[in-house]
PDB file of C-alpha atoms in Angstrom:
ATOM      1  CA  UNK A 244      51.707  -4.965 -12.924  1.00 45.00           C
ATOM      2  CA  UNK A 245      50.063  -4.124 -16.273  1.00 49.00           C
ATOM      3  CA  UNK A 246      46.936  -2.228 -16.803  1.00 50.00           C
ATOM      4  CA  UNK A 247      45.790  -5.462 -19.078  1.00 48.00           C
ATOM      5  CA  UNK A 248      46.110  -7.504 -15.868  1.00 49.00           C
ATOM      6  CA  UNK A 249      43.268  -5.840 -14.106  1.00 46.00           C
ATOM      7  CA  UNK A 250      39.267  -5.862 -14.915  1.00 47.00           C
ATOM      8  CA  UNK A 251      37.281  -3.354 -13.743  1.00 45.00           C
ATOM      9  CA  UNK A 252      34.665  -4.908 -11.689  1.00 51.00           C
ATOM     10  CA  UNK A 253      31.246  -2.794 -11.557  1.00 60.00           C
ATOM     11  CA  UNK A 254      28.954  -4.382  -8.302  1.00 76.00           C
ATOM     12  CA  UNK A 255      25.253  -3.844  -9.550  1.00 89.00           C
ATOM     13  CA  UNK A 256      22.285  -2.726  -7.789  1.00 94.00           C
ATOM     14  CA  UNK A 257      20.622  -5.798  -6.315  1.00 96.00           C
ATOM     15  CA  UNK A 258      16.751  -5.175  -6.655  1.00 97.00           C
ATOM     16  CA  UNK A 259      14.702  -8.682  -5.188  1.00 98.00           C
ATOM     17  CA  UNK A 260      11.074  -9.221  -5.901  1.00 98.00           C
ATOM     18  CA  UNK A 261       9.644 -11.265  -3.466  1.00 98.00           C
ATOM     19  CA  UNK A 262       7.915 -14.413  -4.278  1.00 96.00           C
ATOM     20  CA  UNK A 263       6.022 -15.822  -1.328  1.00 96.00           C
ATOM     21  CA  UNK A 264       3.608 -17.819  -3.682  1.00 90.00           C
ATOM     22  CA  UNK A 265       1.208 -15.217  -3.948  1.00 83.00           C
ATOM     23  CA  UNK A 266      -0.308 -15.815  -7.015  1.00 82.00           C
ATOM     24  CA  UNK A 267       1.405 -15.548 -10.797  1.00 87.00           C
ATOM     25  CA  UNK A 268       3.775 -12.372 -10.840  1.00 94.00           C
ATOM     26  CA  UNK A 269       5.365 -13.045 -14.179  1.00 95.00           C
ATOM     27  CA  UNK A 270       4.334  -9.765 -15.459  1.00 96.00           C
ATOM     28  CA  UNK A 271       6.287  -8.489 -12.480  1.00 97.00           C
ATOM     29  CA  UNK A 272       8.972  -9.682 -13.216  1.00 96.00           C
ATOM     30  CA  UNK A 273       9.136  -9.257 -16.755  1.00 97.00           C
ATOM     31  CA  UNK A 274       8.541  -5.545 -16.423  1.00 97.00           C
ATOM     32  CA  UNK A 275      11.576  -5.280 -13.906  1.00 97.00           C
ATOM     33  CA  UNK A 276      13.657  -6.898 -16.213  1.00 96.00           C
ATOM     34  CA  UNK A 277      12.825  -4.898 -19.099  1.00 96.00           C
ATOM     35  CA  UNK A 278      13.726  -1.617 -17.726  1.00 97.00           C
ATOM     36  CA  UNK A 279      16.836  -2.858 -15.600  1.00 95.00           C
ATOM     37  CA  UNK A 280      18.155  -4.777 -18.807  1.00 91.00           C
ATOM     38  CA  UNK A 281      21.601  -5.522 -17.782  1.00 87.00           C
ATOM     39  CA  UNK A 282      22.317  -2.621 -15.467  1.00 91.00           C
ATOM     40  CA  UNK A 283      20.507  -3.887 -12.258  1.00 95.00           C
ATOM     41  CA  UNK A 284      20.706  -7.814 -11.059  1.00 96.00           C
ATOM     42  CA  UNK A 285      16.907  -8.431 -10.890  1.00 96.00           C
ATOM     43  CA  UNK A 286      16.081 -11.638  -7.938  1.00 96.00           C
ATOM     44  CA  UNK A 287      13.022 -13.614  -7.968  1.00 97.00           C
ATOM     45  CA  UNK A 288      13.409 -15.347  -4.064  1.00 97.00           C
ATOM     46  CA  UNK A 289      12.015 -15.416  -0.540  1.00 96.00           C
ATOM     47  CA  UNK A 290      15.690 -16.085   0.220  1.00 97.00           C
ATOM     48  CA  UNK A 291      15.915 -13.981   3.778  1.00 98.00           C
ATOM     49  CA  UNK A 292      19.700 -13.354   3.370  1.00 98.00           C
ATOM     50  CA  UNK A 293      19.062 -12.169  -0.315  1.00 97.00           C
ATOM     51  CA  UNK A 294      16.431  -9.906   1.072  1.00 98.00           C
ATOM     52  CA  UNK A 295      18.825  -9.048   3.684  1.00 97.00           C
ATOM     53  CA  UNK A 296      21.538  -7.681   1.322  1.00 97.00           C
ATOM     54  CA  UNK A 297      19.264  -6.088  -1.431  1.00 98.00           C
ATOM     55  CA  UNK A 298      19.307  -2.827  -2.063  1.00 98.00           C
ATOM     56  CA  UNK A 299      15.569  -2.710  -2.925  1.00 98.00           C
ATOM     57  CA  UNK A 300      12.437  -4.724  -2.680  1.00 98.00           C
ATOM     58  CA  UNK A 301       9.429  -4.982  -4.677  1.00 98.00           C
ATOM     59  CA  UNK A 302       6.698  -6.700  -2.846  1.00 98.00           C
ATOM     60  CA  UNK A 303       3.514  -7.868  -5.111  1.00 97.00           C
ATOM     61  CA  UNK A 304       0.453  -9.365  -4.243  1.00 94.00           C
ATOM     62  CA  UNK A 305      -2.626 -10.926  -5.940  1.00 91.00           C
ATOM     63  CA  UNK A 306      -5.498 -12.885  -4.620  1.00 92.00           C
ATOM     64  CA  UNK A 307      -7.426 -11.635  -1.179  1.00 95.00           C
ATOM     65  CA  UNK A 308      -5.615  -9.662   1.736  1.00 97.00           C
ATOM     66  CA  UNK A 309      -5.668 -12.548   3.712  1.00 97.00           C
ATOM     67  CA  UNK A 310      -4.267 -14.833   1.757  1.00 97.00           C
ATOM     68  CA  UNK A 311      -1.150 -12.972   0.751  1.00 97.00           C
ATOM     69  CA  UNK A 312      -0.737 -11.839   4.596  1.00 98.00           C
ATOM     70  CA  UNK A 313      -1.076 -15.748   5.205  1.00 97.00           C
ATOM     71  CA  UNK A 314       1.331 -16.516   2.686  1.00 97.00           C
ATOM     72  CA  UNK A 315       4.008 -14.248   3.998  1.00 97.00           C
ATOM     73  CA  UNK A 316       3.418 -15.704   7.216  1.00 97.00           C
ATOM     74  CA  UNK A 317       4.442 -19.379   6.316  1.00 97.00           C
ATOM     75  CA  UNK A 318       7.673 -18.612   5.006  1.00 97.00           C
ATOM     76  CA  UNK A 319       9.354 -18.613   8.317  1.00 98.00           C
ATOM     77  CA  UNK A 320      11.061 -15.267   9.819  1.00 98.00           C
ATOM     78  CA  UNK A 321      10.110 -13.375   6.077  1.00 98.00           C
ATOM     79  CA  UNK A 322       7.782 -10.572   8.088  1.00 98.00           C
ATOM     80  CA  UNK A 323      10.645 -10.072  10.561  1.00 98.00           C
ATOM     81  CA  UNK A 324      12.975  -9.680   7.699  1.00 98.00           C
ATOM     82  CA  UNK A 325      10.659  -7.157   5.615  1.00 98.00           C
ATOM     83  CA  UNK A 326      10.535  -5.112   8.773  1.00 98.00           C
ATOM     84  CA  UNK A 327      14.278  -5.103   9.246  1.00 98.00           C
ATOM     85  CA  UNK A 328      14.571  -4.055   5.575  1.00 98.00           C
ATOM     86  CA  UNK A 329      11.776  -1.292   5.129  1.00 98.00           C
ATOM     87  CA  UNK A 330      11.624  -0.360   8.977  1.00 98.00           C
ATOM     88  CA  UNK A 331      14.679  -0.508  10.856  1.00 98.00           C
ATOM     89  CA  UNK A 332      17.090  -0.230   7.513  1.00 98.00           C
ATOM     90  CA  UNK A 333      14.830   2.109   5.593  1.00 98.00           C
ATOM     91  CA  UNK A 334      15.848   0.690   2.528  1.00 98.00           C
ATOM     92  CA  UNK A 335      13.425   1.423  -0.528  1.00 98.00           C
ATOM     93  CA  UNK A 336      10.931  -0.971  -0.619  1.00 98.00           C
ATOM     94  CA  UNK A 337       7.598  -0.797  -3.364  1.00 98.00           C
ATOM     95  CA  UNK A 338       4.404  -3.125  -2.380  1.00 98.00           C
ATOM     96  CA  UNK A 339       1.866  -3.182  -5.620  1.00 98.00           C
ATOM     97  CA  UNK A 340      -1.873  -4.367  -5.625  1.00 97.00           C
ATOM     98  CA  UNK A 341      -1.873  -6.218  -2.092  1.00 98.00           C
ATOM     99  CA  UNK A 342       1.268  -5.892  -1.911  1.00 98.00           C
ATOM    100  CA  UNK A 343       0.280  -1.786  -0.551  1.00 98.00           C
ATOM    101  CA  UNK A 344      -2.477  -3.436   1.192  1.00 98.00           C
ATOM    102  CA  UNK A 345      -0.445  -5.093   3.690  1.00 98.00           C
ATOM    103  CA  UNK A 346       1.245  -2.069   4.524  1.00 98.00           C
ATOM    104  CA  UNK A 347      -1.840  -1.250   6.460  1.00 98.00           C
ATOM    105  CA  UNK A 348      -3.033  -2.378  10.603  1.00 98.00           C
ATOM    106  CA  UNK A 349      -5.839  -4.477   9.518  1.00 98.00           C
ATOM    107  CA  UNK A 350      -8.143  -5.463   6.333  1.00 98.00           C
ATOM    108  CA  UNK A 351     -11.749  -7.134   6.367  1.00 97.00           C
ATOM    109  CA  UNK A 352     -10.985  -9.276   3.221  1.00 96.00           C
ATOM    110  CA  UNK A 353     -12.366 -12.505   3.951  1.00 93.00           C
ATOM    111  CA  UNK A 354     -12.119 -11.926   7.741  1.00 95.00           C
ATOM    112  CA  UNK A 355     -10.456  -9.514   9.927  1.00 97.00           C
ATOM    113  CA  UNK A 356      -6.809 -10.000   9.302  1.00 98.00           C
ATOM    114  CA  UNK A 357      -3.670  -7.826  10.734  1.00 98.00           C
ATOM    115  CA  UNK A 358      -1.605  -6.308   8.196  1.00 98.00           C
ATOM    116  CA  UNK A 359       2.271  -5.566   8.321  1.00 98.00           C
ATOM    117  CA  UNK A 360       1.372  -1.933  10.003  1.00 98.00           C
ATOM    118  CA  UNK A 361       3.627   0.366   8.832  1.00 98.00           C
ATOM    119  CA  UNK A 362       1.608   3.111   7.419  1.00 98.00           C
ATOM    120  CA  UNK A 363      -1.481   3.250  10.250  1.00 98.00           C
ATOM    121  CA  UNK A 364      -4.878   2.397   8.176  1.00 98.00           C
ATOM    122  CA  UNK A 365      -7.372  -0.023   6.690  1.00 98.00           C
ATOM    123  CA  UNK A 366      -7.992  -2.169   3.959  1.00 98.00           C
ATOM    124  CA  UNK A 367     -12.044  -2.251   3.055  1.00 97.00           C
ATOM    125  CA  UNK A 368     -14.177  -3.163   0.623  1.00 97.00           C
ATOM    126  CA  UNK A 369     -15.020  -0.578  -1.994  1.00 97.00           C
ATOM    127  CA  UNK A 370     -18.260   0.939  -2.240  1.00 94.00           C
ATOM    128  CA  UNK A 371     -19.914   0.280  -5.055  1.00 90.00           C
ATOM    129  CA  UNK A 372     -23.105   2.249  -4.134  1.00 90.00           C
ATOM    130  CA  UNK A 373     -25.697  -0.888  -4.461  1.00 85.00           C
ATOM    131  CA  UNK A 374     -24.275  -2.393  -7.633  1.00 86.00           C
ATOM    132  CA  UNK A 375     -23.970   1.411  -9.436  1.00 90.00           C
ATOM    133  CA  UNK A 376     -20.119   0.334  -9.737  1.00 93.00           C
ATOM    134  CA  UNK A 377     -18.792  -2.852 -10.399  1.00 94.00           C
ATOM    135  CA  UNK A 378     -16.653  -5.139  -8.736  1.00 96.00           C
ATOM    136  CA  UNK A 379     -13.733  -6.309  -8.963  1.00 96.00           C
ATOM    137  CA  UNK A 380     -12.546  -2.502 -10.407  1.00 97.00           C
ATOM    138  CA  UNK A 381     -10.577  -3.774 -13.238  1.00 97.00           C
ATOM    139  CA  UNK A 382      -9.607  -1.724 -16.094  1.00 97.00           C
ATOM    140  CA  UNK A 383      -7.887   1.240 -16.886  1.00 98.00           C
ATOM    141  CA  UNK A 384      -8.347   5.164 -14.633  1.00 98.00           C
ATOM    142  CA  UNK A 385      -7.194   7.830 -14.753  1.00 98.00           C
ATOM    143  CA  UNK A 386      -5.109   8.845 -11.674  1.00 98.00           C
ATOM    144  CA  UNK A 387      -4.587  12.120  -9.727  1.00 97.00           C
ATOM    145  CA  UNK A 388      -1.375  12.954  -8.598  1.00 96.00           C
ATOM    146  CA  UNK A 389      -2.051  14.525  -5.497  1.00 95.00           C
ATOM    147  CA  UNK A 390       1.514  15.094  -4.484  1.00 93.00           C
ATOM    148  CA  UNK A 391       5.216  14.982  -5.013  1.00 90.00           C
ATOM    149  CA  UNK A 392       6.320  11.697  -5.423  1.00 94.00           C
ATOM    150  CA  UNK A 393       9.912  10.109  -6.301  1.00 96.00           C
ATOM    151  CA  UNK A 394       8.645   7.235  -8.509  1.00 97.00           C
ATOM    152  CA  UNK A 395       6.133   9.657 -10.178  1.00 97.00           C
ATOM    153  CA  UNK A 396       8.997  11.735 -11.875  1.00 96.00           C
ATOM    154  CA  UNK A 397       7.946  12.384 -15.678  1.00 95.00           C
ATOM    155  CA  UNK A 398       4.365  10.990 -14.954  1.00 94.00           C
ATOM    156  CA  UNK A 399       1.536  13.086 -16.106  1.00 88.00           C
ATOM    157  CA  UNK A 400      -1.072  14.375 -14.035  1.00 92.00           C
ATOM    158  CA  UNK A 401      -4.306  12.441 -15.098  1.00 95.00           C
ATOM    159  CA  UNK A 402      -2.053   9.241 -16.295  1.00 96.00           C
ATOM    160  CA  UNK A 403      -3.895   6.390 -16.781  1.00 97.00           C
ATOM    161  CA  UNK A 404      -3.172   3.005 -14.845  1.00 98.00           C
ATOM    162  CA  UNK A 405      -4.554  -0.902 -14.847  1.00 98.00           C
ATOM    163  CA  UNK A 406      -6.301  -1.216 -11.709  1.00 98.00           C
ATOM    164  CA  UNK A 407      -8.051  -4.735 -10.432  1.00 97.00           C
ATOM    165  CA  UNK A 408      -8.923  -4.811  -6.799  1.00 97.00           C
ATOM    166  CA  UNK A 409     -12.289  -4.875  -4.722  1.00 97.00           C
ATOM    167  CA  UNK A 410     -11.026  -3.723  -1.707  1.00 98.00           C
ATOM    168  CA  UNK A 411      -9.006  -0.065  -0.879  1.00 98.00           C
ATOM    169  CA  UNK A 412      -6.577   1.142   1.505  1.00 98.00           C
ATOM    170  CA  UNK A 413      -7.449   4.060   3.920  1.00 98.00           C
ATOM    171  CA  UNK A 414      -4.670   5.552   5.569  1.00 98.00           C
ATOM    172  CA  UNK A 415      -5.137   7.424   9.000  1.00 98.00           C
ATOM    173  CA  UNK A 416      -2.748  10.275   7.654  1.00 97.00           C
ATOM    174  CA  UNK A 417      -3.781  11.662   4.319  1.00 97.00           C
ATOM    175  CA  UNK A 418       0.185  13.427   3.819  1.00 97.00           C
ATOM    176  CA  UNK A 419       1.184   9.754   2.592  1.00 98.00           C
ATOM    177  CA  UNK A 420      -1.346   9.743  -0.036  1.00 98.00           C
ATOM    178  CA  UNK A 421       0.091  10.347  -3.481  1.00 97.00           C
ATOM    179  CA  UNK A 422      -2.568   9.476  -5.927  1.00 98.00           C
ATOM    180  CA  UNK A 423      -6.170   9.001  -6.072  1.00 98.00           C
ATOM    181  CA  UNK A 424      -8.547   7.550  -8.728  1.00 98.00           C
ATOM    182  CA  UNK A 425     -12.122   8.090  -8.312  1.00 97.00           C
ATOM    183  CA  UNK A 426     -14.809   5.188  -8.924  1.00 96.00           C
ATOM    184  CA  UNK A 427     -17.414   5.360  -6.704  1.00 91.00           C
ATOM    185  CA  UNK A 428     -15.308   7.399  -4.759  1.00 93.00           C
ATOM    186  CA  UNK A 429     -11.742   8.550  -4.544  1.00 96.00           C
ATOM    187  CA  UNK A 430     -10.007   5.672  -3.687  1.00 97.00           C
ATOM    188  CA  UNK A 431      -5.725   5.475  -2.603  1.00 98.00           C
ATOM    189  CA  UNK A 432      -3.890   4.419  -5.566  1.00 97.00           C
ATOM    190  CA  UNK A 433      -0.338   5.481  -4.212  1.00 98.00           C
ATOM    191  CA  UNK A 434       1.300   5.905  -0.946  1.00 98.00           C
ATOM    192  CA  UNK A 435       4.738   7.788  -0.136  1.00 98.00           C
ATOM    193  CA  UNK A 436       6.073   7.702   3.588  1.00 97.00           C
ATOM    194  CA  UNK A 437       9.813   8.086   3.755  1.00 97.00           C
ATOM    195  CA  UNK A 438      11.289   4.853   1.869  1.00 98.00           C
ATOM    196  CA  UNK A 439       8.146   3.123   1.539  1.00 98.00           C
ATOM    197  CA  UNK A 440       6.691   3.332  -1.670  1.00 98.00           C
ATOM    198  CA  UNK A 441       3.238   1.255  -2.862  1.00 98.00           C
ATOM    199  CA  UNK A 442       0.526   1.462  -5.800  1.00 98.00           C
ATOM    200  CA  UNK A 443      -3.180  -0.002  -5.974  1.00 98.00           C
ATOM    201  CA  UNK A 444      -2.404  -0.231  -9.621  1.00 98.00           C
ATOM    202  CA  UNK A 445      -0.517  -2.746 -11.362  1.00 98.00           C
ATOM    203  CA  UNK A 446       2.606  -0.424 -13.093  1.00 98.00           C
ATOM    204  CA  UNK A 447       4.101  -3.604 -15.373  1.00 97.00           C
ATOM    205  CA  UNK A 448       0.478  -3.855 -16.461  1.00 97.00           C
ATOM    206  CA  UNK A 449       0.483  -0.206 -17.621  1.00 97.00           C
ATOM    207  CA  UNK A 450       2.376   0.265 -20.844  1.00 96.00           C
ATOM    208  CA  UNK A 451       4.857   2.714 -21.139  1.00 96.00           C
ATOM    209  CA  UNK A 452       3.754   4.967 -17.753  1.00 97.00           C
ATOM    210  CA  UNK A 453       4.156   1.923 -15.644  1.00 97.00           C
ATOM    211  CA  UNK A 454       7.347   1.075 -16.645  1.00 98.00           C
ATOM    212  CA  UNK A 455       8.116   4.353 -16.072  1.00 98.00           C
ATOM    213  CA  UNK A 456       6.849   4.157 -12.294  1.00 98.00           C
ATOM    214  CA  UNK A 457       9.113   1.152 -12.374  1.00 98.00           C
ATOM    215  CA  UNK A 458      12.103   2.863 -13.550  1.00 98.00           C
ATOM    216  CA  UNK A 459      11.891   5.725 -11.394  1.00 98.00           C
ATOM    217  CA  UNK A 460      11.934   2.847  -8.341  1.00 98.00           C
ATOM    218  CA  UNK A 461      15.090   1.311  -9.329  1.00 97.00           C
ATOM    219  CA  UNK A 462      16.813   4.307  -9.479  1.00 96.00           C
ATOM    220  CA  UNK A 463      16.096   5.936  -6.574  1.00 95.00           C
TER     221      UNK A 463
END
């Protein structure tokens, strides 16, 4: 048969952002799109079969602890199929804001509420010291990188991020930690463990860096 007759058929990398109704994650997915351009197939869904087949998973999350934890909850069998995918696959999944919130046991947003457990901590309020530091955080910090991490490749050391969040996470083991920022104190801004990536900041809110962060995800 001739060579003319054949088309060479590339399968992309399937990267699916989940959208549970969380809040408005354009900027999400604009950001993802921008860097993957037309290299990576980029899904917006809560499609468990999509999520199934993926080959990564970004996992955002605005509003209150809670509510995004409630949120995932009502699309039916979605936690079960975010375990499967980060847990028992190990597949490379990124949570951002909340979305590395609900990686923890348990957060006091609002009231005590589980999270997805699989890094062992807490989600808690920050302290602002009696009003010395104001909440929400929002604005930009500088971050310390604290240690190796696959999605901070090319990042500087004292990068700064968009943060907005009142409340931090507080992992049990400190070896996951791979960033701090300090207001008020130094508070988790990035987690490794294994294939489990997240960030307290927002990365497609942080110009050229957080794209970066975002890059460095996709092709992992």
């Amino acid at each position: 048969m001739d060579d003319s007759n054949y088309r060479l058929i590339i399968k992309l990398m399937n990267v699916t952002i989940v959208d549970y109704n969380s809040g408005n994650i354009s900027s999400v997915i604009n950001s993802f799109k921008e860097v993957a351009k037309d290299k990576v197939n980029i899904e917006v869904t809560a499609n468990l079969n999509k999520i199934k087949s993926s080959d990564k998973v970004v996992l955002p999350g605005q509003g209150s602890f809670k509510s995004c934890i409630d949120a995932l909850k009502t699309i039916n069998g979605l936690v079960d199929t975010l375990n499967e995918f980060a847990i028992n696959n190990k597949k490379p999944l990124l949570g951002i804001c909340v979305g590395l919130q609900m990686f923890a046991d348990i957060g006091y947003e609002e009231s005590e509420t589980n999270g997805l457990g699989w890094i062992a901590g807490k989600v808690s309020k920050i302290n602002n010291q009696e009003g010395k530091y104001k909440l929400p955080h929002i604005g930009w910090n500088e971050i310390k990188v604290v240690k190796s991490s696959k999605i901070f490749k090319g990042i500087e050391n004292k990068a700064h991020m968009y943060f907005v969040h009142s409340y931090e996470f507080i992992p049990k083991d400190k070896n996951v930690i791979s960033a701090t920022t300090d207001y008020s104190s130094k508070i988790v801004c990035s987690v490794e463990k294994e294939n489990i990536f997240g960030t307290q900041f927002h990365p497609e809110k942080s110009d050229k860096m957080g794209l970066k962060i975002i890059d460095n995800f996709i092709n992992l």
